[in-house]
CSV table of C-alpha atoms in Angstrom, one decimal:
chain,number,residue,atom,x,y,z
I,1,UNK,CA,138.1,69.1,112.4
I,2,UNK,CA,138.8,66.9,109.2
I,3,UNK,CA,139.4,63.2,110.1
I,4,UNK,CA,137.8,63.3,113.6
I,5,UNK,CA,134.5,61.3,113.8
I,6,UNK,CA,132.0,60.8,116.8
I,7,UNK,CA,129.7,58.7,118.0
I,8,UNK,CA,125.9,60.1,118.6
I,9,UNK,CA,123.5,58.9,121.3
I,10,UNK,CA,120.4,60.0,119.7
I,11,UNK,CA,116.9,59.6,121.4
I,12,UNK,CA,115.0,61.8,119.2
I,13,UNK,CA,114.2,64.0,121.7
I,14,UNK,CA,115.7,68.0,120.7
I,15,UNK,CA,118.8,68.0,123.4
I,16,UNK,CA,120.2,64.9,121.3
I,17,UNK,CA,119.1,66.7,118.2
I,18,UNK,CA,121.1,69.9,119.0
I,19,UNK,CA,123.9,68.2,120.6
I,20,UNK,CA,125.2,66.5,116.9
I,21,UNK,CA,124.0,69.6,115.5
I,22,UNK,CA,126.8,71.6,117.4
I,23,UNK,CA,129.1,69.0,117.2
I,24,UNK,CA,128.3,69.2,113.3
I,25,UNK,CA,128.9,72.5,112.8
I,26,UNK,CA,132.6,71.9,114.0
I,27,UNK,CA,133.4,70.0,111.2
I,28,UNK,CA,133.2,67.2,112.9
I,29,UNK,CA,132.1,63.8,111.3
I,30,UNK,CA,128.8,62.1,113.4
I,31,UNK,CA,127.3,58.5,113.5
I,32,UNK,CA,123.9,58.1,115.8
I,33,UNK,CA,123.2,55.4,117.7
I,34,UNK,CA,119.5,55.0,118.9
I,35,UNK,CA,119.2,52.1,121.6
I,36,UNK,CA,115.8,50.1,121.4
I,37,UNK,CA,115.1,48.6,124.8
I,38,UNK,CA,111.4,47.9,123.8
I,39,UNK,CA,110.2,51.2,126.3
I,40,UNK,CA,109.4,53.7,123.9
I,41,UNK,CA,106.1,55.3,124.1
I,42,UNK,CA,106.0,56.6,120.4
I,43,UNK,CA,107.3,53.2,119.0
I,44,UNK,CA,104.4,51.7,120.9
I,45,UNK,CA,102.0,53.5,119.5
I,46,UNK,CA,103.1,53.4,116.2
I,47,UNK,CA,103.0,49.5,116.7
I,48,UNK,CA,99.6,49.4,117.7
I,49,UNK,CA,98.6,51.9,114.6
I,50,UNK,CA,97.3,54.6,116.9
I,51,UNK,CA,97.1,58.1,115.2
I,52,UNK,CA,98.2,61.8,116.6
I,53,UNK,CA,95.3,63.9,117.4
I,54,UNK,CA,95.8,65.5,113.7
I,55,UNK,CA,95.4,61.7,112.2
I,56,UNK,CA,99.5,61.7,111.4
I,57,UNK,CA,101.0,58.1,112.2
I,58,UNK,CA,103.4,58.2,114.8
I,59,UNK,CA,107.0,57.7,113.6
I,60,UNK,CA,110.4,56.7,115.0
I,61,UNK,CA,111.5,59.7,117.0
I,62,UNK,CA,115.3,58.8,116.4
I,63,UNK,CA,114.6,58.2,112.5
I,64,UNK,CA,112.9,61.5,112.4
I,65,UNK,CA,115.6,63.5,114.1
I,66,UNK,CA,118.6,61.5,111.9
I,67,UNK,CA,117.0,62.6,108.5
I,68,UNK,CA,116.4,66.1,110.1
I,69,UNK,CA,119.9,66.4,110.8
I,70,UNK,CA,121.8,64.4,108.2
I,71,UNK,CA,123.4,61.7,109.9
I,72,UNK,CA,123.4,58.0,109.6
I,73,UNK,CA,121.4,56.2,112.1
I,74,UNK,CA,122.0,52.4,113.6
I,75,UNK,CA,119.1,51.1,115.7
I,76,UNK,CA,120.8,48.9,118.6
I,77,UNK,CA,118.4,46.4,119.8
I,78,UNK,CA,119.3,46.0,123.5
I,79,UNK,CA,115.6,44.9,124.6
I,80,UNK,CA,117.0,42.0,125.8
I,81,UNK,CA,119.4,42.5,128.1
I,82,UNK,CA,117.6,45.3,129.2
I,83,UNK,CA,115.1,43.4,131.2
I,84,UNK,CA,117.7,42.2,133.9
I,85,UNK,CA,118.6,46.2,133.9
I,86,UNK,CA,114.7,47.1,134.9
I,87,UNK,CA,114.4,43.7,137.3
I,88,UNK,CA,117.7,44.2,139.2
I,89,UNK,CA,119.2,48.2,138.8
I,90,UNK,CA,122.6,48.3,140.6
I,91,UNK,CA,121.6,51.9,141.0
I,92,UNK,CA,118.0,52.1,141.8
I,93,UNK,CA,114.9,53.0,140.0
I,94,UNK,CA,114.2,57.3,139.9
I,95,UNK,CA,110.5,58.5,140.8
I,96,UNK,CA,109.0,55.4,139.1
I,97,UNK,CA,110.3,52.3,138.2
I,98,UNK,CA,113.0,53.8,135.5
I,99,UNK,CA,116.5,52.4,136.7
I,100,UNK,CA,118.2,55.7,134.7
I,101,UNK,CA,121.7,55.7,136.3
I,102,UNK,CA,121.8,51.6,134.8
I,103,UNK,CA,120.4,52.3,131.3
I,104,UNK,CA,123.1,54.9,130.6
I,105,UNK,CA,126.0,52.9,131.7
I,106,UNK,CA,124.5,50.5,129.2
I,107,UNK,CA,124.1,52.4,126.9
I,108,UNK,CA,127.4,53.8,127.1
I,109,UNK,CA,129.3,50.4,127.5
I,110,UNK,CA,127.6,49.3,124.1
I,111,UNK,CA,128.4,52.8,122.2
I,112,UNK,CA,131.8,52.8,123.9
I,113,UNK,CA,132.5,49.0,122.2
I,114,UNK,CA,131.0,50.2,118.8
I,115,UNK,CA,133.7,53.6,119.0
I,116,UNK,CA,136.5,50.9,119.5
I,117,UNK,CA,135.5,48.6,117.1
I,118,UNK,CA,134.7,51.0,114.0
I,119,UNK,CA,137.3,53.7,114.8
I,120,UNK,CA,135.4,56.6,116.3
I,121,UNK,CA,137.1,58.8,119.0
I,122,UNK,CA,134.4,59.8,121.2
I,123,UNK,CA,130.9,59.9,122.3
I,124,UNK,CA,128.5,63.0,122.6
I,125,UNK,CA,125.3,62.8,124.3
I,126,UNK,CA,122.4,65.5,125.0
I,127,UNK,CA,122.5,65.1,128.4
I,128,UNK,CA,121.8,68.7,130.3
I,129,UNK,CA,123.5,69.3,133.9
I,130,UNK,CA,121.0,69.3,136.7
I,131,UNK,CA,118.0,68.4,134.1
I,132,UNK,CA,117.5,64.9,135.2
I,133,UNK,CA,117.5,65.0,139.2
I,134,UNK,CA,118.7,61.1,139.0
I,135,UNK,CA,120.7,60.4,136.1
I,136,UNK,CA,122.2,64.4,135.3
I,137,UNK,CA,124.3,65.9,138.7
I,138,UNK,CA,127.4,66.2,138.5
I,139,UNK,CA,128.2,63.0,140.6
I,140,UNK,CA,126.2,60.9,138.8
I,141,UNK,CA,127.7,62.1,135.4
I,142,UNK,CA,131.2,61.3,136.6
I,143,UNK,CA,129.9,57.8,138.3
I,144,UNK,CA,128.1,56.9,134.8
I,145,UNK,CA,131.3,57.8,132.9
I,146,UNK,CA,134.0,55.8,135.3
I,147,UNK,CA,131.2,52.9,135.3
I,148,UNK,CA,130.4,52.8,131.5
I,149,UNK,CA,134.7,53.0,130.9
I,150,UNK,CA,134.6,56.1,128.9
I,151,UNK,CA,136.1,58.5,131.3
I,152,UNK,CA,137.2,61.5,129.8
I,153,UNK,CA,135.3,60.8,126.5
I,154,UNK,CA,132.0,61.6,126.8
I,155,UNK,CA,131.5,65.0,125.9
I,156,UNK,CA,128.2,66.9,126.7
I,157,UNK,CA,128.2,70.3,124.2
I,158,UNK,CA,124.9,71.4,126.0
I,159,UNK,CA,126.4,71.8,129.0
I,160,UNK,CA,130.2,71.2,128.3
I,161,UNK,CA,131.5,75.0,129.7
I,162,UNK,CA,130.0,73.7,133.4
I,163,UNK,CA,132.0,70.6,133.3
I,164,UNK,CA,135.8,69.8,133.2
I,165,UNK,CA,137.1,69.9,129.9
I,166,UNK,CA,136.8,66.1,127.6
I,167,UNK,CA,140.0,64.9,125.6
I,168,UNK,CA,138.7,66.1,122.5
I,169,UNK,CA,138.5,69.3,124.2
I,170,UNK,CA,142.0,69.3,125.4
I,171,UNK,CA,143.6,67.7,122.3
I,172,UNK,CA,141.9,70.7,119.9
I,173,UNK,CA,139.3,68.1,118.1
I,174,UNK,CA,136.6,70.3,119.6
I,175,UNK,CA,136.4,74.4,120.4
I,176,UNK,CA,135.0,74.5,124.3
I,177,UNK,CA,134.1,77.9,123.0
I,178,UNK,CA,132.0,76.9,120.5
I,179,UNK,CA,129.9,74.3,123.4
I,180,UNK,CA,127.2,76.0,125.4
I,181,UNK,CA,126.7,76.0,129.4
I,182,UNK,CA,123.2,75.0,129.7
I,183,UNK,CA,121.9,74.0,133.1
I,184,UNK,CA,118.5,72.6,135.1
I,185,UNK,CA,115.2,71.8,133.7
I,186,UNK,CA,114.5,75.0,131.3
I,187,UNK,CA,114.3,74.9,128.2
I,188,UNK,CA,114.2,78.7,126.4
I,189,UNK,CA,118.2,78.3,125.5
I,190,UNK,CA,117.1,75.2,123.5
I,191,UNK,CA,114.2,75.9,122.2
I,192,UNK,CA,115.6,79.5,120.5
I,193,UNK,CA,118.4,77.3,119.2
I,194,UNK,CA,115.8,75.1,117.4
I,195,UNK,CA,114.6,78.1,115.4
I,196,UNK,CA,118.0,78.9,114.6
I,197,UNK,CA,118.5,75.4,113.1
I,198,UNK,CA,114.8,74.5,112.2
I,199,UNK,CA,114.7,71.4,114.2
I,200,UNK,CA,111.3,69.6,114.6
I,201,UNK,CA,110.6,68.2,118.1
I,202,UNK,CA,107.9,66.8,120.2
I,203,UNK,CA,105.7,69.1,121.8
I,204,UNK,CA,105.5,69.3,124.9
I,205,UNK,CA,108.8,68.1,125.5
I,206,UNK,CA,109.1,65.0,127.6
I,207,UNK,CA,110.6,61.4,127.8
I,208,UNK,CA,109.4,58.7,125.3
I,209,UNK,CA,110.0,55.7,128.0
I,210,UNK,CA,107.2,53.5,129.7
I,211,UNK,CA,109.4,53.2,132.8
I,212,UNK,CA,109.0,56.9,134.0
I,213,UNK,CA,105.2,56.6,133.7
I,214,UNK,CA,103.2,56.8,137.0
I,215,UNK,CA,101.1,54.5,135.7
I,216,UNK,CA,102.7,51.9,134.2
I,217,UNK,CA,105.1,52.1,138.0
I,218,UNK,CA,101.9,51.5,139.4
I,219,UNK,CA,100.8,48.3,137.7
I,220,UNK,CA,104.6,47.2,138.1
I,221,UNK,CA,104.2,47.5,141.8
I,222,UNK,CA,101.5,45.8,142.2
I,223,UNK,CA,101.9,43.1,139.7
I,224,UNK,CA,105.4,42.1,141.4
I,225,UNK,CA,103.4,42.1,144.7
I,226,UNK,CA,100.8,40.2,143.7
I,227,UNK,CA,102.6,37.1,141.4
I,228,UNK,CA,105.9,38.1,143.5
I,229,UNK,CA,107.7,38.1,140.0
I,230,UNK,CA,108.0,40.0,136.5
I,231,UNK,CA,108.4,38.3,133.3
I,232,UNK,CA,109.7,40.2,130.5
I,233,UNK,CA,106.1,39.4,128.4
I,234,UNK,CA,105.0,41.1,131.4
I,235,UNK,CA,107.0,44.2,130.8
I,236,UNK,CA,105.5,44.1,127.4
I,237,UNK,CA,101.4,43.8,128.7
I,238,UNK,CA,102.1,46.1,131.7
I,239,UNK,CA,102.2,49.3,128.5
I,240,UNK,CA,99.0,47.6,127.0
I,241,UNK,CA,95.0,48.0,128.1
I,242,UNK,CA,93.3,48.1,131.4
I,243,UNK,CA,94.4,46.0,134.1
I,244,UNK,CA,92.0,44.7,136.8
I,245,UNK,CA,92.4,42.2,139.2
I,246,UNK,CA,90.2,40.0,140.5
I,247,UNK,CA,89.6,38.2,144.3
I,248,UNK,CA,91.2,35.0,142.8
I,249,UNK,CA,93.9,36.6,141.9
I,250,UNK,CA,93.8,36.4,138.4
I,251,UNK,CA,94.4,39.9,136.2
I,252,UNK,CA,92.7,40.9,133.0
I,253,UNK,CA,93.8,42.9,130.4
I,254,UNK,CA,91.4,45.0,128.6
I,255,UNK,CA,92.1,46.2,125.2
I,256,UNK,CA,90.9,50.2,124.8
I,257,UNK,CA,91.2,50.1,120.5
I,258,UNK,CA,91.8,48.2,117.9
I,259,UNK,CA,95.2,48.4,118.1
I,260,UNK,CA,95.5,47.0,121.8
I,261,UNK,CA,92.7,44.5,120.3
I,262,UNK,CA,95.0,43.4,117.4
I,263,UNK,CA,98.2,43.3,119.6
I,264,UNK,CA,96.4,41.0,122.2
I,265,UNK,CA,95.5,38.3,119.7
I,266,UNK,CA,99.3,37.8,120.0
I,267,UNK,CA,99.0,36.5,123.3
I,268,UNK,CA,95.8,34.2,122.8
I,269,UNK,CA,97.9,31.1,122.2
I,270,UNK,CA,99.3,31.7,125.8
I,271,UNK,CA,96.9,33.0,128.1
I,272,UNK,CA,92.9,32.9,128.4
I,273,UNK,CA,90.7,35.0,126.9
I,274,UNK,CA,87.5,36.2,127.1
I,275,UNK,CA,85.6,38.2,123.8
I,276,UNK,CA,82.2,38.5,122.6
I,277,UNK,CA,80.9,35.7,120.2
I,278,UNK,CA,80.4,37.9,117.5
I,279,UNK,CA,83.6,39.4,117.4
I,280,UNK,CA,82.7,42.8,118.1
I,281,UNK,CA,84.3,45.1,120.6
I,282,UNK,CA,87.5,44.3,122.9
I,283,UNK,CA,89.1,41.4,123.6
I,284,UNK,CA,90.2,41.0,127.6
I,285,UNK,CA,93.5,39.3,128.3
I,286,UNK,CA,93.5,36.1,131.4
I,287,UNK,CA,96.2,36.0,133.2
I,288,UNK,CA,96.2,33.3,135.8
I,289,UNK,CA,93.5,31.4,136.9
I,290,UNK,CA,90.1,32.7,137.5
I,291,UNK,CA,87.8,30.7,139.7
I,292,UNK,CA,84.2,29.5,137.6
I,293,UNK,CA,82.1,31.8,140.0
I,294,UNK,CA,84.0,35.1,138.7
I,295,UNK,CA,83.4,33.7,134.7
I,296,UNK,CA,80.3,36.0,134.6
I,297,UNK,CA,82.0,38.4,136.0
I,298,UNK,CA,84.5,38.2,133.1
I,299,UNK,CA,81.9,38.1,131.1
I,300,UNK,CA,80.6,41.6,132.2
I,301,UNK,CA,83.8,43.3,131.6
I,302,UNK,CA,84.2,42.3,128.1
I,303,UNK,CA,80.1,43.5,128.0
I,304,UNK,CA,81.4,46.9,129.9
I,305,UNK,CA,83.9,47.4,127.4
I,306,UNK,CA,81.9,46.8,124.1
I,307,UNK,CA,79.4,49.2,123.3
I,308,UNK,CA,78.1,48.8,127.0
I,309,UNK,CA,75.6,46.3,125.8
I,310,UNK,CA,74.3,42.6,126.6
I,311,UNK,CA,76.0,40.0,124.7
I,312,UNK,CA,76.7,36.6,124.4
I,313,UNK,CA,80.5,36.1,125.8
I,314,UNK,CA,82.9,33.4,125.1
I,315,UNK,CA,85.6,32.8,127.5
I,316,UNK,CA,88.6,30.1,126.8
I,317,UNK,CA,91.0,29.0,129.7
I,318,UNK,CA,93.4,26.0,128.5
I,319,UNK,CA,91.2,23.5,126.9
I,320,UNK,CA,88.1,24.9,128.5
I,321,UNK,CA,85.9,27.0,126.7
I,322,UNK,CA,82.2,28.3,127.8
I,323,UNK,CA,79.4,31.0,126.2
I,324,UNK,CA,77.6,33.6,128.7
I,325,UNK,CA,75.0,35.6,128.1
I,326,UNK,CA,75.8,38.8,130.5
I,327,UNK,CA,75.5,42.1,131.4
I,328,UNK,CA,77.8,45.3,131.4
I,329,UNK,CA,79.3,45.2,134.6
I,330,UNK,CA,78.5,48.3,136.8
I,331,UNK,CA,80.6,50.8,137.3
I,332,UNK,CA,80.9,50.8,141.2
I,333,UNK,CA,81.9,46.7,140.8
I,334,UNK,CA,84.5,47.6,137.8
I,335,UNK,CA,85.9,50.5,140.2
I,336,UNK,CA,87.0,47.6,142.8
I,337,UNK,CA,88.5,45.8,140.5
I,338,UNK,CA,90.3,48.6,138.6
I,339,UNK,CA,94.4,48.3,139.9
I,340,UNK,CA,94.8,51.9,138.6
I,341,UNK,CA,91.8,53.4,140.9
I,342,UNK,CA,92.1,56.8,139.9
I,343,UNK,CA,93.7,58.9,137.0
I,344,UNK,CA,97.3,59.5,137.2
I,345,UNK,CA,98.8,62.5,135.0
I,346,UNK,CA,95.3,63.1,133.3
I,347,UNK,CA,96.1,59.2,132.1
I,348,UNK,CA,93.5,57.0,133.1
């Protein structure tokens, strides 16, 4: 309809893709919003420089999907007020440690004040009925809506025939006959709808966010039950390397590529480090303070985990800085150490 304009939550992912793209066809004027709360798997990666399996960088899923479909795109950095949402969800965390009920509302609140402010008149999302079991019932819809203020104006097109009917429904901006009734976890509807429009989209579908990751829920756990707090750098590292703890209680962080490598030497001003003398191989992340008996120890890690070789090691704490000549550790003293003990999703 001429003169009606709406307001995109875009991830990237094809439900967000096809939701503007139905909303588009309506004549309907859309602006995407993609909210960066530092989580995203594929922005990590592309951070670190690690390559697809076909040696294709990894880009922006949102950016991607925005020039696919012809619509402006504003990145909303929310990264940090989203930490207090993953420390302290009002709603609880889903399977993992991923508060989703919390981060909509957020993200809603924000793209409701951004509507007001620039004149839009309403928000659509991709969200599926019954697709998410924590954030996508029915009940939790309506809670999200009434918390995030924009009862009424949140319209769904994927699954907007299974829910009551929006205001731009009801005052004509949008044909309810033109939406679709999509529900649960299936994806065929979709799918045969990204032929029609010749969408791109990840494959095998699934979310871009750290926080639904067994593993990384893992090393959350047991880093806030070992230090009995999380820091938001901690947030950061918990996506990054191996993570072994030692008796002491000290963790280290071991860089698997030179991308993890590279990203680490950010850190170095603020936490030990341990890294072969000549430079070659990983670098290993202190954090906290390892007693002088598990130095060699250290030292066999870094060994371990470049090129499985002997080497001289150099290991800085504060002021403090010492060369070992070790040994890869074994395998069955690296195991006890490991805080992820066995693989998890096929990750390891």
């Amino acid at each position: 309809m001429s003169g009606i304009k709406a307001l995109a939550l875009l991830s990237g992912g094809l439900d967000s893709s096809l939701a503007i793209k139905l909303i588009q066809e309506q004549g309907i004027q859309v602006y995407a919003l993609h909210f960066y709360t530092g989580f995203c798997i594929t922005e990590q990666k592309r951070r670190l420089g690690i390559k697809r399996e076909d040696g294709s960088p990894y880009v922006n899923p949102a950016l991607r999907a925005a020039v696919q479909l012809g619509v402006p795109l504003e990145i909303v950095d929310i990264s940090d007020e989203y930490f207090e949402v993953v420390l302290n969800p009002k709603y609880g965390y889903g399977a993992n440690v991923n508060p989703c009920i919390d981060c909509r509302i957020m993200m809603l609140r924000k793209a409701k004040e951004i509507m007001q402010e620039r004149g839009y008149h309403f928000v659509i999302t991709g969200e599926v009925l019954g697709q998410r079991p924590m954030s996508q019932m029915f009940p939790t819809l309506r809670l999200i809506e009434k918390e995030s203020g924009l009862e009424g104006y949140i319209l769904r097109p994927l699954s907007a025939k299974l829910l009551p009917p929006t205001i731009p429904e009801k005052l004509g901006w949008v044909d309810r006959e033109k939406l679709l009734g999509i529900r649960g976890r299936g994806r065929k509807v979709q799918i045969e709808l990204a032929k029609k429009y010749n969408l791109e989209y990840e494959q095998p579908a699934g979310g871009c966010c750290y926080l639904t990751d067994p593993n990384y829920a893992l090393k959350f756990k047991e880093a806030l039950s070992v230090e009995g707090s999380i820091t938001r750098e901690d947030l950061v590292l918990l996506s990054v390397g191996r993570h072994l703890r030692l008796p002491s209680g000290a963790k280290l962080i071991v860089a698997r590529n030179e991308g993890e490598v590279n990203f680490l030497k950010g850190f170095i001003n603020r936490y030990g480090y341990a890294k072969r003398q000549d430079n070659k191989g990983t670098l290993v992340l202190i954090k906290g303070l390892p007693t002088e008996e598990e130095y060699p120890t250290i030292a066999g890690v870094v060994c371990r985990y470049s090129k499985r070789e002997p080497a001289e090691v150099l290991i800085k704490i504060g002021d403090k800085e010492i060369c070992l000549w070790a040994e890869p550790l074994s395998e069955e003293i690296l195991e006890s150490f490991k805080i992820i003990k066995e693989k998890v999703h096929g990750v390891e």
